[in-house]
XYZ file of C-alpha atoms in Angstrom:
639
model
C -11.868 -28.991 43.865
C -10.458 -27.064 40.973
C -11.995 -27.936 37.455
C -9.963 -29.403 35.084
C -12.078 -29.789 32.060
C -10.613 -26.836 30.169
C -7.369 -27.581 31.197
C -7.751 -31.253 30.128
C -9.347 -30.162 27.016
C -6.311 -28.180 25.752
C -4.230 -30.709 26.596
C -6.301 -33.941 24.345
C -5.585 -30.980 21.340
C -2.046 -29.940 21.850
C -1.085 -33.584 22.038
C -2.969 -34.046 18.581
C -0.767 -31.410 17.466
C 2.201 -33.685 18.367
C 0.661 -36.534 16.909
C 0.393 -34.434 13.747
C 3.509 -33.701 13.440
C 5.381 -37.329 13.981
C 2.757 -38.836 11.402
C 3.384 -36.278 8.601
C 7.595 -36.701 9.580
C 6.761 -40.237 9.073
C 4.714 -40.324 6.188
C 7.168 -37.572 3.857
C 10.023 -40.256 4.415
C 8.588 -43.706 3.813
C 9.054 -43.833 -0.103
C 13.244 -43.234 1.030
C 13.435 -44.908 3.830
C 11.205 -47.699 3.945
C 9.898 -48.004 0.526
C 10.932 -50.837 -1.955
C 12.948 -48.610 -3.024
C 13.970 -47.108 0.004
C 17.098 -47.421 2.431
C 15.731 -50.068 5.048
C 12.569 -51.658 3.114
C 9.544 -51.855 5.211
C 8.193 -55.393 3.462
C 12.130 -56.785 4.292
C 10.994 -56.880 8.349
C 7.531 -58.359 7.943
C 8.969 -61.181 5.193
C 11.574 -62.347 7.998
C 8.420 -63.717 9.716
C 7.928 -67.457 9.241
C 4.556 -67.319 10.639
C 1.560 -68.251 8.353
C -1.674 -67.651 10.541
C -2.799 -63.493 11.073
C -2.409 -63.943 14.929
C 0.792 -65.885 14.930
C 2.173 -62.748 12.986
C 0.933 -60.174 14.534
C 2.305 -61.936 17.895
C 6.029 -61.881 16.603
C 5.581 -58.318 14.797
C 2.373 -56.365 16.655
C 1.787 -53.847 13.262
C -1.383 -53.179 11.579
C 0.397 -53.401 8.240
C -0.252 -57.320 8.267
C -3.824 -56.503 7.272
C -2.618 -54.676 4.138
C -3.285 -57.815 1.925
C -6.851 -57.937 3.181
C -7.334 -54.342 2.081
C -5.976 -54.775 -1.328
C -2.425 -53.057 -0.532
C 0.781 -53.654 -0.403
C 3.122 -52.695 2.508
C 4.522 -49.199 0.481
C 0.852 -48.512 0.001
C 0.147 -49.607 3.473
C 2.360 -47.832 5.582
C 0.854 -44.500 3.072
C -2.483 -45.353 4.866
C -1.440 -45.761 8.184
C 0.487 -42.299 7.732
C -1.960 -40.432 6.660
C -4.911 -41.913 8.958
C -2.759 -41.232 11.795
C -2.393 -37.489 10.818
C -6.207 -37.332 9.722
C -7.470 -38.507 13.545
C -4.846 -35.772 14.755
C -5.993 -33.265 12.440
C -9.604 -33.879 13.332
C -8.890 -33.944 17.104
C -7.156 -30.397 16.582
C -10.213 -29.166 14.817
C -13.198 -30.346 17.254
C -12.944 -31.500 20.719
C -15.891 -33.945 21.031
C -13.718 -36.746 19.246
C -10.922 -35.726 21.430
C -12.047 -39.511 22.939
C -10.423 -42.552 24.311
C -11.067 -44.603 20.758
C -9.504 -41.906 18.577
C -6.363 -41.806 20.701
C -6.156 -45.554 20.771
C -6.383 -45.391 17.077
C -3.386 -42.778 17.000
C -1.401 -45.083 19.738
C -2.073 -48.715 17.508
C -1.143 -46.324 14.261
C 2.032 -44.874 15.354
C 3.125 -48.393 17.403
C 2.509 -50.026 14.255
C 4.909 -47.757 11.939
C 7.018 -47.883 14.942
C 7.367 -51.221 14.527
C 9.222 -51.327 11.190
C 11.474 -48.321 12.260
C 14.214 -49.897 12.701
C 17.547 -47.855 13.211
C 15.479 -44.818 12.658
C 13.497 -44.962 15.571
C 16.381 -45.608 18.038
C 16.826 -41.909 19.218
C 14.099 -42.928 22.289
C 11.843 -39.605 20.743
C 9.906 -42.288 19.377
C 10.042 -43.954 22.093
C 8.660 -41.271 24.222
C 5.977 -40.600 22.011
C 4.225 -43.794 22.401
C 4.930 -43.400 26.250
C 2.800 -40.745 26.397
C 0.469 -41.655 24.036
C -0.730 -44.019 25.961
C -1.280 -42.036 28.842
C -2.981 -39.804 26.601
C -5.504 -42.472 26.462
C -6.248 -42.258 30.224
C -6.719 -38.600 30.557
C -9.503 -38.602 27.226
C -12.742 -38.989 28.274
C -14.854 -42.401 26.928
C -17.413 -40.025 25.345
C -17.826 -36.544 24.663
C -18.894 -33.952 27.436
C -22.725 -33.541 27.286
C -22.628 -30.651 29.734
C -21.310 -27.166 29.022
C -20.769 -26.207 32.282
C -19.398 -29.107 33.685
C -16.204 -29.809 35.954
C -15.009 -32.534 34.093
C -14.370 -36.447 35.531
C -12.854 -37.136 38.990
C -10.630 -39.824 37.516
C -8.824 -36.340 35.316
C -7.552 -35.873 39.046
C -6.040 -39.271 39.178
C -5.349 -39.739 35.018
C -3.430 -36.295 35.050
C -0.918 -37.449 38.157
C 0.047 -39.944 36.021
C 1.353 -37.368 33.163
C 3.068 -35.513 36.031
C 4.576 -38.609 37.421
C 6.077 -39.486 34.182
C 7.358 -35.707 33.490
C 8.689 -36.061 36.614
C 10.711 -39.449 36.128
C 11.466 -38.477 32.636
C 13.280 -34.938 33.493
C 14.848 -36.670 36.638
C 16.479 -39.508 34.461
C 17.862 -36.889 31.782
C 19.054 -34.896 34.716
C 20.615 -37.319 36.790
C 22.114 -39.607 34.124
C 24.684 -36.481 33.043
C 26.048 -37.135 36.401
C 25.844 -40.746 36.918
C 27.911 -41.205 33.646
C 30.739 -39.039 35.357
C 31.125 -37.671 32.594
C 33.984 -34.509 33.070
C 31.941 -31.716 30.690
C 28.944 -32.124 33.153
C 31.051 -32.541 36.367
C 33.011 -29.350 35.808
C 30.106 -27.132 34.146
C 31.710 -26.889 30.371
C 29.516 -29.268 28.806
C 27.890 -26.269 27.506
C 31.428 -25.092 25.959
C 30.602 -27.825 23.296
C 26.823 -28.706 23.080
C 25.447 -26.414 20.794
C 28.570 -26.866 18.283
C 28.220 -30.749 18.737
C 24.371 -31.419 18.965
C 22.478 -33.293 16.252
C 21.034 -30.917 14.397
C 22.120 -26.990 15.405
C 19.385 -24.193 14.840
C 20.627 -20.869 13.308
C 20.872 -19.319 16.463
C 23.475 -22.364 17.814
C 26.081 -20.248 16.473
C 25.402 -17.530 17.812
C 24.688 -19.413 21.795
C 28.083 -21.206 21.182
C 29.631 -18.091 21.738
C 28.109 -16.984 25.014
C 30.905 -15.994 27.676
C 32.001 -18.892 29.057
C 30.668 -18.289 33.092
C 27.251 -17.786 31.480
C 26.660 -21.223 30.245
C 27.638 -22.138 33.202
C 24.607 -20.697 34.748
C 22.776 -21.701 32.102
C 24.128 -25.551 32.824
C 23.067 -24.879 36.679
C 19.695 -24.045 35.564
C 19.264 -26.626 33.336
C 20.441 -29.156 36.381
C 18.008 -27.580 38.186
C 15.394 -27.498 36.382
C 15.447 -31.236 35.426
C 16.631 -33.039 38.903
C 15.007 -30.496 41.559
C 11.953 -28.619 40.376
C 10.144 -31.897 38.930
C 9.799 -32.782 42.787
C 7.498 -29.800 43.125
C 5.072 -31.288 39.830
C 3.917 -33.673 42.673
C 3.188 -31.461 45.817
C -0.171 -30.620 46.768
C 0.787 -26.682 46.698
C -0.901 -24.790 43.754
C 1.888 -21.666 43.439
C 4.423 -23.599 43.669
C 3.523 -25.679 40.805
C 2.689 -23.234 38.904
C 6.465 -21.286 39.670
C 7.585 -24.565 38.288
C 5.899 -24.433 35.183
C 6.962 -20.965 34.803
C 10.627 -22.057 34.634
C 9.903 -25.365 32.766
C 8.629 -23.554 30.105
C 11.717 -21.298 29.879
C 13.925 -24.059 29.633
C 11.990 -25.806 26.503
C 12.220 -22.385 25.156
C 15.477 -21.954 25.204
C 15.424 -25.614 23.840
C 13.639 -25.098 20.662
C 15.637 -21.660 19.976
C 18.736 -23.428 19.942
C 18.212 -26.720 18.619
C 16.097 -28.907 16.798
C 15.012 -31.822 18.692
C 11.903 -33.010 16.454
C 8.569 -32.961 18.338
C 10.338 -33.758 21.655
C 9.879 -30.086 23.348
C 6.679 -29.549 21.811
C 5.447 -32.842 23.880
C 6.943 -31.836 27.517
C 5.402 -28.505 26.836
C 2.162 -30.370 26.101
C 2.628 -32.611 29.372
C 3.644 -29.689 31.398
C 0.164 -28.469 30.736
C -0.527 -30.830 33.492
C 0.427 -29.244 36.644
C -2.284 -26.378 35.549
C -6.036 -26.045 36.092
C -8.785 -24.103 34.895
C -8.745 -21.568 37.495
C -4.735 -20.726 35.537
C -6.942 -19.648 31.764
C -9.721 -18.048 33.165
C -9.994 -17.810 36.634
C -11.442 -14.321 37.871
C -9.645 -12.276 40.773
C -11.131 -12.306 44.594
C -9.936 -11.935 47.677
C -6.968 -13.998 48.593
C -8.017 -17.054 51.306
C -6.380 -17.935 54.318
C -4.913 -21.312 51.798
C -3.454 -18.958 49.398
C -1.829 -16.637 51.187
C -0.269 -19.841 53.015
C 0.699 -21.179 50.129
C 2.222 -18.398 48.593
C 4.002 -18.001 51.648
C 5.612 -21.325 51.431
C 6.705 -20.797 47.827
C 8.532 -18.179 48.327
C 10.232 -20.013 50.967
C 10.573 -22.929 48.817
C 12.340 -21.140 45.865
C 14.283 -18.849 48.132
C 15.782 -22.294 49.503
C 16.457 -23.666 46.279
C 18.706 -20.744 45.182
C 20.508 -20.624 48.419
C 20.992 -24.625 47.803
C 21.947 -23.309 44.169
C 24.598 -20.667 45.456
C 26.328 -23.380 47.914
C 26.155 -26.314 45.403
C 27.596 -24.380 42.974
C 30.251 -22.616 44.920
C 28.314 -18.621 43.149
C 30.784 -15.936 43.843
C 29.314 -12.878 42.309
C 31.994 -10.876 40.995
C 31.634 -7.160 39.215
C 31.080 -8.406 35.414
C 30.640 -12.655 35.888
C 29.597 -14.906 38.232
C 32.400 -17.837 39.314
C 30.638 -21.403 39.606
C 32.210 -24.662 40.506
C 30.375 -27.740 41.612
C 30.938 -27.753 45.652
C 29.785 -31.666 46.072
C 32.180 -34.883 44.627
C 31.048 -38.381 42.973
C 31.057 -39.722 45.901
C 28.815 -37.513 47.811
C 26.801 -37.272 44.655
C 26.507 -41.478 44.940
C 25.930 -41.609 48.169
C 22.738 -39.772 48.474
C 21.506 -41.068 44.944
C 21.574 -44.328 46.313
C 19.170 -43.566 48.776
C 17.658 -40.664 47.380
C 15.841 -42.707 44.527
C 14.109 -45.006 47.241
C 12.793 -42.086 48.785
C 11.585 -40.566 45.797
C 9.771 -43.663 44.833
C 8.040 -43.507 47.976
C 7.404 -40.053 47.770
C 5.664 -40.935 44.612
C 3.412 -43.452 45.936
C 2.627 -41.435 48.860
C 1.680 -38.477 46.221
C -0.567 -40.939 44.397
C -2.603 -42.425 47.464
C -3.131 -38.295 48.177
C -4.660 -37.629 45.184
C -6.387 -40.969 44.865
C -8.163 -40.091 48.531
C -8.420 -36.565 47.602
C -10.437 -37.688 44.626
C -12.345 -39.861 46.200
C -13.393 -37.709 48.918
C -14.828 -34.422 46.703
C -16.476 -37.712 44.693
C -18.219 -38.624 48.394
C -19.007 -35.208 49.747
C -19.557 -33.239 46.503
C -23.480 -32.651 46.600
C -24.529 -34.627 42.971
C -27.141 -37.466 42.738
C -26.717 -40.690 43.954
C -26.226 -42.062 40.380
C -23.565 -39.822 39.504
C -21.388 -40.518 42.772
C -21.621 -44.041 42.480
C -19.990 -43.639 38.512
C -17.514 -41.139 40.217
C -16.598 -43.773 43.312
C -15.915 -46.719 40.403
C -14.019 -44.580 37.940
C -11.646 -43.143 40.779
C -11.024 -46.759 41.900
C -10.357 -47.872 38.360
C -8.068 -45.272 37.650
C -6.324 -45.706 40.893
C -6.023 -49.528 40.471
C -4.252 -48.581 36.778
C -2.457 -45.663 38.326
C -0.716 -47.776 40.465
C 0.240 -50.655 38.244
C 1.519 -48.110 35.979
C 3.340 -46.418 38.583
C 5.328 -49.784 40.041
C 5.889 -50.350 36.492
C 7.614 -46.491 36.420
C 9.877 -47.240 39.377
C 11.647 -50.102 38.024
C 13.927 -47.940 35.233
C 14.066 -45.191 37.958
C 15.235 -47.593 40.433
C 17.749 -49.103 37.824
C 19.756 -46.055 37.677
C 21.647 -47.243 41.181
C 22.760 -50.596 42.187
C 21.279 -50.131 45.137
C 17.638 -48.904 44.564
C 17.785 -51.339 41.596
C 18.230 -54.458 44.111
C 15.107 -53.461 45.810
C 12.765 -54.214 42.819
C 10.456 -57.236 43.497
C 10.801 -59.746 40.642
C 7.060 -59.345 39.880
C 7.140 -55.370 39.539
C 9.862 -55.953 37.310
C 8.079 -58.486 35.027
C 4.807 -56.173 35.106
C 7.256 -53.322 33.670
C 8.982 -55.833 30.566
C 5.847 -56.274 28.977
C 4.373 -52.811 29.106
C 8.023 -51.829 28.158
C 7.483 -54.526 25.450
C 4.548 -52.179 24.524
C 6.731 -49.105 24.724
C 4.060 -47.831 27.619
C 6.971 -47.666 30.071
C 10.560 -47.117 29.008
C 13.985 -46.124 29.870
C 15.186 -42.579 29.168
C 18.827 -41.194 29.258
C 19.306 -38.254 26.469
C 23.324 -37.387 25.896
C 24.673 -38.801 29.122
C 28.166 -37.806 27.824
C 28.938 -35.162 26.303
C 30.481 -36.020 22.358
C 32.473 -33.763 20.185
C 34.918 -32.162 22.667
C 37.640 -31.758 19.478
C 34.855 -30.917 17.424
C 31.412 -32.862 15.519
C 32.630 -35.692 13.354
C 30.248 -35.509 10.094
C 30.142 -38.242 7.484
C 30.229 -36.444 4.008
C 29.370 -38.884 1.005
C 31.461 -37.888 -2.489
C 30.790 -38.835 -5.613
C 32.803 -39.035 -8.731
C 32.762 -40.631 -12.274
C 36.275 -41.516 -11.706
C 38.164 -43.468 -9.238
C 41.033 -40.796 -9.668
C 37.898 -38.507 -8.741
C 37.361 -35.260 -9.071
C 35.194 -35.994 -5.843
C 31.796 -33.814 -6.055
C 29.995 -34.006 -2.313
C 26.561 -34.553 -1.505
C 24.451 -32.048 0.646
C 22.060 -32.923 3.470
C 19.058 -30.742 4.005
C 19.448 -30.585 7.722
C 22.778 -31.628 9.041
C 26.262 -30.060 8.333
C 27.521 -30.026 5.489
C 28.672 -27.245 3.187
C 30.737 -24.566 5.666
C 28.882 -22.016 3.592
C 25.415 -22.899 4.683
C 23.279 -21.869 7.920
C 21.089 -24.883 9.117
C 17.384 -24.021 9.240
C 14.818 -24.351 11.964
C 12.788 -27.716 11.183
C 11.304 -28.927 14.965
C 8.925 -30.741 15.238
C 9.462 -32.211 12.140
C 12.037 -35.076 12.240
C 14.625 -35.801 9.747
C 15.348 -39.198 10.799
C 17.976 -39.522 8.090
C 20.069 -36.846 8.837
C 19.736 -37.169 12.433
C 20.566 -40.898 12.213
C 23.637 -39.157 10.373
C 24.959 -38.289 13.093
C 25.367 -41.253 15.580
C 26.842 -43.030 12.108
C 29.821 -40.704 12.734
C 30.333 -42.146 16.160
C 30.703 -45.725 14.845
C 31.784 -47.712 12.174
C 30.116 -48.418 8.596
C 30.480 -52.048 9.443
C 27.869 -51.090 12.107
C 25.642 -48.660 10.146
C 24.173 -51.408 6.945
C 21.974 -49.063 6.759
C 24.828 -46.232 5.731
C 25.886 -48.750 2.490
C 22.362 -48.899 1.645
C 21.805 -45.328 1.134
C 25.112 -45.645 -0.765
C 23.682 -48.387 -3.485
C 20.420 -46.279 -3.756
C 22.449 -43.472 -4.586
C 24.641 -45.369 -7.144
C 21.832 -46.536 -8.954
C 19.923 -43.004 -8.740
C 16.640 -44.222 -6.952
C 15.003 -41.166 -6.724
C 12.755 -41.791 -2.964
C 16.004 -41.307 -1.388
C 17.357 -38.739 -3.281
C 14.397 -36.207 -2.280
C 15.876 -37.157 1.481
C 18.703 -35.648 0.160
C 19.411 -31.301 -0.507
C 18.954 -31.639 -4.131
C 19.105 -27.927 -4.630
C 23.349 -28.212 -3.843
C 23.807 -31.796 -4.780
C 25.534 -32.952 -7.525
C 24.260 -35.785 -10.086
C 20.761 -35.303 -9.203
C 20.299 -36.394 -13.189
C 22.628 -39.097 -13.357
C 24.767 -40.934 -10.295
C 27.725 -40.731 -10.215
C 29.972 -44.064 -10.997
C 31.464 -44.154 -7.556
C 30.353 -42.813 -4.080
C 33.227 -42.736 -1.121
C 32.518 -41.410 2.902
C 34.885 -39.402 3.896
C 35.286 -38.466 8.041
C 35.670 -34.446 8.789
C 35.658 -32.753 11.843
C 33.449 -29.720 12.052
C 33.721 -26.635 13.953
C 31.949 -23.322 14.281
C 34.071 -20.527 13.027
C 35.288 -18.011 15.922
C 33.384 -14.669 16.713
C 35.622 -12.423 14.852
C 34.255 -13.748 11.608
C 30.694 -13.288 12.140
C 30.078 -10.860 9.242
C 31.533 -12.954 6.731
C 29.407 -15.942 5.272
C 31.397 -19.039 6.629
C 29.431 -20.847 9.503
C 32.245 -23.556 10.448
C 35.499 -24.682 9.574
C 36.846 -28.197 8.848
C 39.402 -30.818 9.075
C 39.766 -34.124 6.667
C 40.028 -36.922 9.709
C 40.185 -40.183 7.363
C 38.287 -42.193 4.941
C 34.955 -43.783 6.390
C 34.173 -45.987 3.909
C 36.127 -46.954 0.702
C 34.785 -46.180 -2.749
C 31.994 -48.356 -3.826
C 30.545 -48.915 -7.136
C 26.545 -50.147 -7.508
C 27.982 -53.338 -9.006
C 30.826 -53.672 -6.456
C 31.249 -57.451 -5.179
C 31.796 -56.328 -1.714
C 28.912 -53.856 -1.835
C 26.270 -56.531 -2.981
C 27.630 -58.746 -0.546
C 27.606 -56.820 2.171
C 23.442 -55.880 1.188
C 22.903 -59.225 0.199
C 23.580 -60.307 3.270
C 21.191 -58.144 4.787
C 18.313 -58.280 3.003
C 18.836 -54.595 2.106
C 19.110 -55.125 -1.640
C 15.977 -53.151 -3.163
C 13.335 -55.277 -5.061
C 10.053 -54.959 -6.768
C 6.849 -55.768 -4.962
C 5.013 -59.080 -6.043
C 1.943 -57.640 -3.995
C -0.780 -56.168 -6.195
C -2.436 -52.800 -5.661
C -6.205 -52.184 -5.819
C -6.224 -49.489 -8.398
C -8.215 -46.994 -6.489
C -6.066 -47.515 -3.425
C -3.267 -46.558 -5.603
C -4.842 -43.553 -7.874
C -5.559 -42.087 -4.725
C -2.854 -42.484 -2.454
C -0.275 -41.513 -5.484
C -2.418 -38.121 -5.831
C -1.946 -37.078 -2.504
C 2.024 -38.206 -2.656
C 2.266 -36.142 -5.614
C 0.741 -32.787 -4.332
C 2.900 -33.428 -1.067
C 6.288 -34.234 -2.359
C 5.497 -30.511 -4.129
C 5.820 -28.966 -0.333
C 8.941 -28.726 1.891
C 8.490 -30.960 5.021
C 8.467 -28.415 7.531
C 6.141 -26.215 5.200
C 3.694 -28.927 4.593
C 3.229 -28.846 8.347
C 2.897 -25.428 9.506
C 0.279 -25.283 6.358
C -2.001 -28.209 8.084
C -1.314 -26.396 11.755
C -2.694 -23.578 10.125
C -5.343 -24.880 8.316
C -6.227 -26.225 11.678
C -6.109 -23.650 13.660
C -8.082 -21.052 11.144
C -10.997 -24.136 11.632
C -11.446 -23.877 14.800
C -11.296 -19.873 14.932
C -13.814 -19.635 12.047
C -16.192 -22.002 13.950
C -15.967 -21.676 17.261
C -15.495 -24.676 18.427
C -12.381 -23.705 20.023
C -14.398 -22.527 22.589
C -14.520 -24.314 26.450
């Protein structure tokens, strides 16, 4: 049996990296988006509550911020607390890795559910969402207590704790795979969704230019491996074959990547890295060489085969004709063939699943039998492999129900009880749904809300700048993964719908009117106009963006635009309709009744005032590096 200690080790601390990195995204946007002050108050979700007794409460809205009157806070002051806690634990379980423990990822799971939980619109992008997924299977794979021994192995149940991060990998990658062709969507069928998706993602990198202007047959092939990679190689997370999962971790990695170059998609690649660390082992970081056994020459044998198969699968799927400067791709299978063997592929793979699971469960248990350790020890090692087997399958039956859902006909199979099992762990957010950009949006180019302000109703119109999304044609967007701008991503879906449907949209507009300055440092205040005084009216006006062509890559100009139509009329901060419309709501910003205990607040405002004196993203790498220079100064990075 392999070790997995180190391996499970570096795992517990890249994952508090993660966690580090959504509670400081959180915590640099609460005063603007959920402050009293802020675009969707915080205090507005727990006061819809009718409830009068703690548990009654914390049964209609499960947050720790209901304790904030017991600590002497208020819910601005509160969520401040929660924040920072959250990125304290993660910050100390990056530094040392004896509280790298089941309690202190608990605490980070309750902490980030509970912020979660007065989110609102800006937790909708299922990021969030897949956060507290696998936060709470980080809880299985910590250990209870610290390891005493230097030398040892690590727990049998890592065995059956770390299937269950590949499992969900697995069903994760296959969803987002499978769900670009389910949709029948035409950029996916006919291998040109690429054409559009680095123009028309949610936030574009600097190098999205650049990738949008690839020769059309090789994002193609860079569509076929991405299809690839996410519906076929997650099969071979599961097999029992060392090389071959490693060869799939090769190209998984490759693929997040090219991810991260190209886009920013907040901590979201920085987290299936960290739960691709899963199909490793020990023997991967420091194994020494030796002569090759009779199993590993086998099984090197059979990846080769494997991989050879799934290019030739590749070439005849995909209709590859290798010409003398491009290779020619078409998808060789139709919807219907495609539906056919989905609808009995996914029972299969749910079985295959299970059948994976009860291997590893008896593979566990046997080393845990025959391994030559005292009788006390193999007794703890026989009740912790059942335990974790008993919760690996629960959570796997749980697992199958949204994979199962993606076909009528798998989804017809699910027992009533499974299905109630997996709505209240979904309920939880321990098991959820996944489906990233099923269609592909933007064909004709990205529709971007601009806001405008004037003094005049006549204008002239003056236009406000985003840090992060489009906006001025003059300006290259930064890198900023893994930390998440949920304002200007939320930006984005806005143009897809209506203001009627965005409250949230008008909101920012009345902050803005009346110049409340929490939202305004969301905003690029740099190239924004009445950062001193707002303006008298603010208007949303539709354009649709589009990178400029290759030819003009030396000048300055990163995309052109169109005027499409008015989004929202022009609003005043004393507008009828405006205050109506808020009113309505409950989005109207008031003062908090709730006193403060004064040290509570002399504190908490210190650190708020050093850290609104750092950009987001810098304020982050800064802590990383902090961090990291800890545990390099004192060892204790260290197996």
């Amino acid at each position: 049996m392999i070790p997995l200690r180190y391996t499970r080790n570096l795992f517990l601390r890249a994952f508090c990296i993660v966690y580090l990195s959504a509670f400081l995204s959180f915590y640099i946007q609460i005063p603007g988006l959920y402050g009293d002050n802020g675009v969707l108050p915080a205090k507005a979700v727990l006061e819809n509550s009718k409830h009068k007794t703690l548990s009654a409460k914390v049964h209609y809205q499960p947050t720790l911020l209901w304790l904030a009157p017991y600590l002497g806070l208020d819910t601005n002051y509160a969520l401040d607390v929660l924040a920072l806690l959250g990125a304290f634990l993660a910050f100390t379980g990056l530094v040392s890795q004896k509280f790298c423990t089941i309690p202190l990822f608990a605490g980070l799971w309750s902490l980030y559910f509970s912020l979660f939980q007065i989110g609102q619109t800006f937790v909708t992008s299922s990021y969030d969402e897949f956060l507290l997924e696998a936060g709470f299977l980080a809880i299985l794979v910590a250990p209870l207590l610290p390891g005493r021994k230097k030398g040892s192995k690590g727990a049998s149940s890592d065995f059956v704790s770390f299937w269950l991060v590949k499992w969900f990998l697995f069903r994760f990658l296959l969803t987002v795979g499978l769900t670009k062709f389910i949709s029948g969507c035409p950029k996916w069928w006919s291998l040109t969704a690429l054409y559009y998706h680095f123009q028309t993602m949610p936030l574009p990198s600097p190098l999205s230019w650049y990738s949008h202007h690839l020769p059309d047959w090789y994002l193609r092939l860079i569509q076929i491996f991405a299809n690839v990679s996410e519906i076929v190689l997650p099969f071979f997370f599961l097999v029992p074959i060392r090389s071959v999962r490693l060869t799939s971790f090769v190209f998984q990695i490759v693929l997040q990547i090219c991810i991260v170059l190209t886009g920013n998609f907040d901590f979201s690649n920085m987290l299936i890295v960290t739960l691709l660390l899963s199909l490793l082992d020990d023997q991967f970081f420091y194994g020494r060489k030796k002569a090759l056994s009779r199993w590993t020459i086998v099984g090197k044998i059979v990846n080769v085969v494997i991989f050879g198969g799934i290019l030739y699968g590749v070439v005849n799927l995909y209709s590859l004709k290798f010409g003398g400067t491009h290779i020619e791709s078409n998808i060789a299978f139709t919807k219907i063939q495609f539906d056919n063997v989905l609808s009995q592929g996914l029972t299969y793979t749910i079985h295959f699943g299970l059948l994976s699971l009860a291997g590893t469960v008896l593979y566990t248990l046997s080393h845990v039998l025959f391994d030559n350790q005292g009788s006390g020890s193999k007794t703890v090692g026989i009740i912790s492999t059942v335990f974790y087997g008993i919760v690996a399958v629960l959570l796997f039956f749980a697992n199958a129900v949204p994979l199962a859902s993606l076909h009528p006909t798998s989804n017809s199979t699910v027992a009533p009880s499974v299905r109630t099992v997996y709505n209240r762990l979904h309920k939880l957010h321990a098991v959820n749904q996944y489906g990233l950009f099923p269609r592909m949006t933007g064909v004709d180019g990205r529709p971007e809300i601009i806001l405008e302000g004037s003094d005049s109703i006549e204008g002239p119109w003056r236009e406000y700048n985003f840090l992060y999304k489009p906006g001025n044609v003059n300006h290259s967007l930064p890198f900023v993964a893994p930390y998440a701008p949920k304002l200007d991503w939320q930006m984005y879906w806005a143009a897809y719908s209506t203001y009627e449907k965005q409250p949230w949209l008008l909101s920012l507009t009345h902050r803005l009117l009346v110049g409340k300055p929490e939202v305004l440092a969301l905003l690029d205040k740099l190239h924004s106009p009445y950062t001193q005084k707002p303006p008298r009216y603010i208007r949303g006006i539709l354009y649709r963006y589009k990178y400029t062509p290759w030819s003009q890559k030396s000048q300055s100009t990163w995309w052109v635009r169109e005027r499409v139509s008015e989004y929202f009329p022009a609003f005043s901060r004393d507008s009828p309709a405006l205050i109506e419309f808020l009113k309505a709501r409950n989005l109207l910003p008031t003062l908090s009744k709730q006193t403060v205990n004064p040290i509570w607040k002399q504190a908490l405002d210190s650190i708020r005032y050093v850290t609104n004196h750092l950009e987001a993203t810098l304020l982050f790498w800064s802590v990383l590096t902090a961090g990291l220079a800890l545990i390099c100064t004192s060892g204790s990075g260290k197996k």
